[in-house]
């Protein structure tokens, strides 16, 4: 294709939206590599330690949007010690020098300091969007800097971050001249914000389409806000504590009726069941509904609501909806694509809220379902086989049986056959999380049938090294493998070392891998970082120079062009 | 000096769900439910203790877990922060929820109120050094301990039942309060 002028090639590349496609075309020849790298606008870095920030900026000088991910996924469940790493500052510093025209920055599971946010706010005059997901390390001071200096900001999206509250003034820092906001999400903030400043802000941002408030915003304030933003498409309410006879509540119902464009609802903290009536008028238009922070809503109340939501595509609920409630969802929500059922009784001591029956009901009513996260107390092979027959379009299937290693209660058998049916039937499956009693057999099935599997999460499963080997040898598209509390050791780890260079990362904790095994892996594969993460409590043990036979508590392996990182804390050893 | 670091020696330091005292050999496909009844009661009790200790399970983001502080208390109450309280000489026992008390002071006041009807002196305010009664508890290991020695959080997680003992019997347990 060298006889095409570069502009034509570049134009053709413009139709490639996926960064993976662009990565592939850039390996065809030097000419294509050059055209591609100069024209790439949106860069995705799946592991912040896989490549140095400087290298990214140098390769993609035209970059406008940057996404970076930091900590491994199991950090969400407190398995990664607090100071492990994943700092945003180096990326922001380098981008400030090399790419000042940056327009969008997305960070996930990274440590973002106030200093980083201040630098960000001052360095990128064209910044239009800042999205922080599951990050920590900053306070409302950093947000104040963003609000003050980022003229023309369109999107500020804070999802599930740990943010220190240093006062409510940050929101008031948006200048009166700021009218550009289209999306504002501060639902994860714990502290109060200046309600008046907020109301004025939303009133002057006429293009605002997505607004997610935090728990501190009262119903009265919500009613006033909605009156000013009748064109909202997505709304996250604040606290919904209100007496249903109160005037504020009546005004709220009235305001909701005027919001004809609302398609997505979330929030609803502390909502009393009776107050759900306020949103009945919106239900027929709802595409997305998140009630997973409303523990006071029991099955019966939810059911009344859901019956009206026939366009619903995405539903997040607590398991108080019950199997019967899920049956109502199945009969009402024929367009459902994604369902998440979270546990309300985390310590597993109460009555079973949802079981395999609920899932089977959903599968028979919602055949378009492609994404599932389901926490339940028990599951049977028969149910999973039925689900596999009914729903063949799963791309994400995550099942969490709360009691680790629990067998099929009807037959006392492991759940190998059930999960086997899922991977056989759902040919587009990209993400799978296993639970319950499982032997090596389930991994044999996964290796054989899950051809497109990219991410696999394993906990308390398997009998021997063979299990892990089936997966490593079988799943050609595997990118992320995370394993905890399973009997896989050095033999499995070292069976197919080349595989890890085709993957983003491997996490193993509380398995049978030894220090010697990790050292062997590191020696064989210099382009992998093999991190041995010791628990803080064991720091005394570390000084004793543990033997190679010592089992490693936590190991994180990832391919990298950057070599060993220089910001690792003392409890992380990079072999 | 140290024992040879064979796999058995390190077994105790491994983080596993396995019930205390079991080895990896039990983690097989053939693991069926226990046969005997006494075994299963024991196993259930140890399983819930083990369950509470498994880090990062169930896999729910801390953000979500922390959003429900109220629910957590409910769950703990259901999980058995209720303990029996017996008092020497009283005709029947009481049951209290340790979770509702913030500390030892509130606990003593609560017990005061509860057992007032038996006209017995619980408060150490009366009569200076010698209190008629001592509040003791049975811990996880089955030992009889004096209430007040360990931090409150540690106490409520290890206390299985309370016993208000007569001073004469309690003398041996008195600490330097």
XYZ file of N, CA, C and O in Angstrom, chain A residues 76-78 134 160 188 215 292-293 295 342-344 346-347 349 375 400-402 404 412 437 439 459-460 484-485 510 512 551 553, chain B residues 2 5 10 14-17 27-29 31 33 51 54-65 67-68 71-72 75 78-79:
256
model
N -9.553 -3.629 44.288
C -10.924 -3.258 44.662
C -11.370 -3.976 45.932
O -12.279 -3.515 46.619
N -10.781 -5.137 46.192
C -11.236 -5.939 47.326
C -10.181 -5.970 48.425
O -10.065 -6.942 49.163
N -9.391 -4.918 48.490
C -8.395 -4.769 49.558
C -7.311 -5.828 49.539
O -6.711 -6.108 50.566
N -12.497 4.952 40.747
C -11.846 4.153 41.791
C -10.455 4.660 42.130
O -9.545 3.868 42.383
N -16.912 6.526 42.287
C -16.456 5.625 43.347
C -15.019 5.880 43.793
O -14.250 4.954 44.005
N -19.763 10.342 44.658
C -18.938 9.632 45.639
C -18.431 10.533 46.759
O -17.829 10.055 47.713
N -24.841 12.212 48.415
C -25.814 11.937 49.466
C -26.199 13.168 50.265
O -27.271 13.219 50.874
N -29.032 0.169 43.605
C -28.222 -0.700 44.453
C -27.736 -0.036 45.726
O -27.019 -0.634 46.515
N -28.098 1.233 45.924
C -27.756 1.880 47.187
C -28.998 2.167 48.018
O -28.995 3.038 48.881
N -31.099 0.140 50.334
C -31.407 -1.108 51.037
C -32.796 -1.170 51.640
O -33.281 -2.241 51.960
N -26.547 -7.120 43.716
C -25.555 -7.029 44.782
C -26.113 -7.592 46.081
O -27.318 -7.516 46.329
N -25.231 -8.097 46.967
C -25.732 -8.638 48.227
C -26.021 -7.520 49.213
O -25.249 -6.569 49.346
N -27.131 -7.615 49.905
C -27.415 -6.640 50.942
C -26.952 -7.168 52.291
O -26.735 -6.424 53.225
N -24.011 -8.845 53.580
C -22.670 -9.225 53.163
C -22.089 -10.364 53.974
O -21.292 -11.146 53.493
N -22.485 -10.446 55.216
C -21.873 -11.449 56.085
C -22.589 -12.786 56.002
O -22.271 -13.707 56.720
N -25.458 -14.043 56.783
C -26.063 -14.674 57.950
C -27.574 -14.702 57.877
O -28.232 -15.425 58.610
N -24.672 -11.948 42.738
C -24.273 -12.471 44.044
C -25.428 -13.277 44.598
O -26.545 -12.765 44.682
N -21.064 -14.846 41.719
C -20.402 -14.946 43.006
C -21.316 -15.637 44.002
O -22.277 -15.038 44.509
N -21.010 -16.894 44.273
C -21.723 -17.626 45.319
C -21.020 -17.261 46.617
O -19.819 -17.484 46.775
N -21.779 -16.673 47.535
C -21.166 -16.041 48.699
C -20.344 -16.986 49.557
O -19.360 -16.579 50.165
N -17.629 -19.537 49.805
C -16.592 -20.031 48.898
C -16.567 -21.553 48.835
O -16.712 -22.218 49.850
N -24.735 -32.104 45.374
C -23.431 -32.099 46.049
C -22.247 -32.154 45.109
O -21.125 -32.435 45.534
N -17.902 -24.627 44.329
C -16.955 -25.735 44.312
C -16.592 -26.076 42.867
O -17.479 -26.315 42.052
N -13.548 -28.073 40.242
C -12.348 -28.907 40.115
C -11.562 -28.464 38.889
O -11.934 -27.505 38.209
N -11.300 -17.983 42.225
C -11.151 -17.927 43.685
C -11.568 -19.258 44.276
O -12.643 -19.762 43.976
N -10.727 -19.812 45.150
C -11.051 -21.048 45.867
C -11.470 -22.151 44.904
O -12.493 -22.807 45.096
N -6.965 -16.324 43.266
C -6.701 -16.280 44.700
C -7.099 -17.591 45.342
O -8.051 -18.238 44.893
N -6.340 -17.975 46.369
C -6.709 -19.136 47.179
C -6.998 -20.381 46.354
O -8.036 -21.031 46.537
N -2.311 -16.155 47.700
C -2.676 -17.309 48.519
C -2.759 -18.580 47.694
O -3.639 -19.414 47.891
N 0.002 -21.639 45.612
C 1.145 -22.445 46.046
C 2.448 -22.043 45.362
O 3.425 -22.796 45.376
N 6.542 -19.877 50.391
C 5.423 -19.570 49.498
C 5.185 -18.070 49.459
O 5.241 -17.384 50.480
N 3.003 -14.845 49.168
C 1.625 -14.511 49.508
C 0.900 -13.861 48.332
O -0.221 -14.204 48.014
N 15.060 -22.275 63.800
C 13.879 -22.501 62.962
C 13.791 -23.942 62.490
O 14.796 -24.594 62.259
N 11.869 -25.430 56.599
C 10.635 -24.861 56.053
C 9.985 -25.790 55.035
O 9.990 -25.528 53.840
N 4.828 -24.406 56.983
C 4.278 -23.117 56.578
C 2.769 -23.145 56.425
O 2.147 -22.132 56.168
N -0.373 -19.941 55.838
C -1.039 -19.674 54.569
C -2.437 -19.143 54.791
O -3.139 -19.563 55.678
N -2.806 -18.225 53.927
C -4.171 -17.708 53.980
C -5.056 -18.608 53.152
O -4.985 -18.599 51.944
N -5.846 -19.415 53.785
C -6.757 -20.241 53.015
C -8.098 -20.181 53.692
O -8.201 -19.854 54.860
N -9.120 -20.582 52.939
C -10.404 -20.648 53.593
C -10.495 -21.893 54.434
O -11.260 -21.977 55.353
N -9.039 -30.433 50.270
C -9.635 -29.620 49.222
C -9.666 -30.413 47.922
O -8.864 -30.258 47.045
N -10.588 -31.359 47.832
C -10.671 -32.180 46.628
C -12.101 -32.196 46.142
O -13.017 -31.797 46.840
N -12.278 -32.707 44.948
C -13.618 -32.731 44.377
C -14.539 -33.622 45.176
O -15.741 -33.447 45.203
N -14.901 -33.756 48.178
C -15.297 -33.225 49.479
C -16.801 -33.110 49.574
O -17.389 -32.228 48.992
N -20.428 -33.161 52.101
C -20.779 -32.571 53.389
C -20.452 -33.577 54.490
O -20.482 -34.776 54.265
N -15.310 -17.544 57.747
C -15.897 -16.665 56.731
C -15.621 -15.210 57.058
O -15.284 -14.418 56.218
N -12.004 -14.035 56.021
C -11.424 -14.095 54.681
C -11.359 -12.688 54.098
O -12.373 -12.044 53.898
N -10.107 -12.245 53.856
C -9.924 -10.899 53.327
C -10.451 -10.811 51.907
O -10.232 -11.704 51.104
N -11.127 -9.732 51.620
C -11.522 -9.485 50.250
C -12.606 -10.407 49.730
O -12.776 -10.556 48.526
N -13.357 -11.028 50.644
C -14.463 -11.874 50.186
C -15.705 -11.509 50.974
O -15.620 -11.348 52.175
N -16.873 -11.382 50.407
C -17.136 -11.494 48.976
C -16.520 -10.330 48.207
O -16.237 -9.288 48.796
N -16.302 -10.514 46.918
C -15.618 -9.482 46.127
C -16.523 -8.288 45.847
O -17.107 -8.148 44.785
N -16.605 -7.439 46.851
C -17.386 -6.223 46.699
C -16.464 -5.055 46.950
O -15.667 -5.082 47.885
N -16.570 -4.029 46.140
C -15.703 -2.870 46.308
C -15.903 -2.237 47.673
O -17.031 -2.120 48.152
N -14.808 -1.785 48.302
C -14.904 -1.171 49.632
C -15.861 -0.006 49.604
O -16.579 0.246 50.559
N -15.864 0.691 48.480
C -16.761 1.831 48.334
C -18.199 1.417 48.607
O -18.946 2.079 49.310
N -18.592 0.276 48.073
C -19.958 -0.196 48.244
C -20.174 -0.704 49.664
O -21.185 -0.420 50.291
N -19.199 -1.438 50.181
C -19.310 -1.967 51.548
C -19.479 -0.820 52.531
O -20.273 -0.892 53.458
N -20.749 1.996 52.077
C -21.972 2.778 51.908
C -23.090 2.307 52.793
O -24.081 2.984 52.941
N -22.914 1.141 53.360
C -23.991 0.596 54.181
C -23.559 0.394 55.626
O -23.606 -0.714 56.114
N -26.325 -1.313 57.615
C -26.592 -2.716 57.329
C -25.573 -3.592 58.016
O -25.840 -4.696 58.418
N -24.339 -3.077 58.087
C -23.282 -3.895 58.668
C -23.617 -4.208 60.130
O -23.455 -5.327 60.583
N -26.161 -6.840 60.325
C -25.634 -8.162 60.009
C -24.862 -8.723 61.191
O -24.964 -9.897 61.505
N -27.222 -9.957 63.742
C -27.760 -11.257 63.366
C -26.698 -12.333 63.537
O -27.015 -13.467 63.858
N -25.443 -11.940 63.356
C -24.366 -12.926 63.400
C -24.070 -13.398 64.812
O -23.315 -14.318 65.003
